[in-house]
Phi, psi and omega in degrees: 000134181274137176302144180217155174228123173243161177222129177241132181234134178231137170287136184270045184294184188290165177249130180266135178217152177235134179210128177058033178079359179258123179271128187236133172250116186242141175289162185304315186296317180295317183295327179297328181284351178079006180228129182237130176254133179211165180256129177229120179058034178084356179251142177268125179236159178244127181248118175274121185226147176272071186285351180271002185301315180299317180299319181296323178296314180293323178297320178297321178294317177301315183297319180295316180296316179300321180294320180294335179265001182056038180258133177261121178249131181235127184263115181261125183231148179188172167284162178300137175089005181283345176105024181300311185293321177296319177297320178297313180302314181293319181297315180298315181298320184282332181268347183303131183093343180261326176198156180287133180230141171221165190226137168253119181258128176246126178207158177289319182216169172073165175249017190300311182291320178299322178295323177296317180293319180302323182293343176281347184094007184267137173299138184211143173237128177267129174247113176264123187265001183062234180282353180290149188250017183194163167272154174232179187294326178293317176299319179298315179301313181296321180295319180295324179297322179283320186289324185044064182296150182290151175300135179078011185268179178248127176249118178258127183251119175263104184285167177297139187285101165189160188256023181238282191300317183302335180292339186273344190246110175290129179260351188094011181289162175282320186216156176242136180235130173256129178252126176234141180255158183287354175274000175260181181283142177300333187271012181306320180300328179283327182279336181232063188294330181293319179296311182286333177290334182272354188273147170270334183214138171250123176255119176266108188260165177067035181294345175294344180265002184303325179295346187247358184229162179264088181216131183251106183298314182297320181291321177299319179296319178297318179298317180298318181284341177289333176260346181208086187301335185267357186290143174268154182226132176233138175254124186219168166229111178292342180279312183267342182094357180301130176079358187285337177300320178295324177296316180292323176298321181295327182285346183292141184292346183278350187296000000 
């Protein structure tokens, strides 16, 4: 398979919804929260809407298609700078020759991360979300159409960097992974419970820096399990390779 780079760009314009005869145009951030405030007849009202319904339908279609192709898709989420792209580069290099891997890159702007992945020889599609703060199921569907991943392959999705919005949008992936680095606060699982509650796995990255930072791995793991008792936790260094064998074992479809 030849390495490829595609780029998809979407304007993050408003979302149209109708409820109770009132037509509402809501910006992306408001709609993600599921609550829209608007003015009708001089009064401000709040409309609770299931605005994620369309996304859930498309995600179900993505999941079904991926299953028919025996493709495993894993959604990687983190705050900016946690080391997602470095972990991807190392994972691709170490798995190359063992199974086909391709990548969907999500960022607001630029091709910088996609260019890093392309240099590994891995097929990659960049999705630029503009003002949007997450990937959604429609973006995932469009990216898969461009990427055309091989049957039985692994698709790694690098979501837009933040610990809020990506947790709300099902892409049709098999699993969700939250990556936190030791240069962040130990209490991130408590401050962002929805993100850690939605995860199947928490990867604590950059453990090679533990001698130089104030971060408690055991306490972070306890915090993560306090909001998600079933979540698995791995401590790794994408730079030195520490702990990555367990990460690769987790990625195998037989787990």
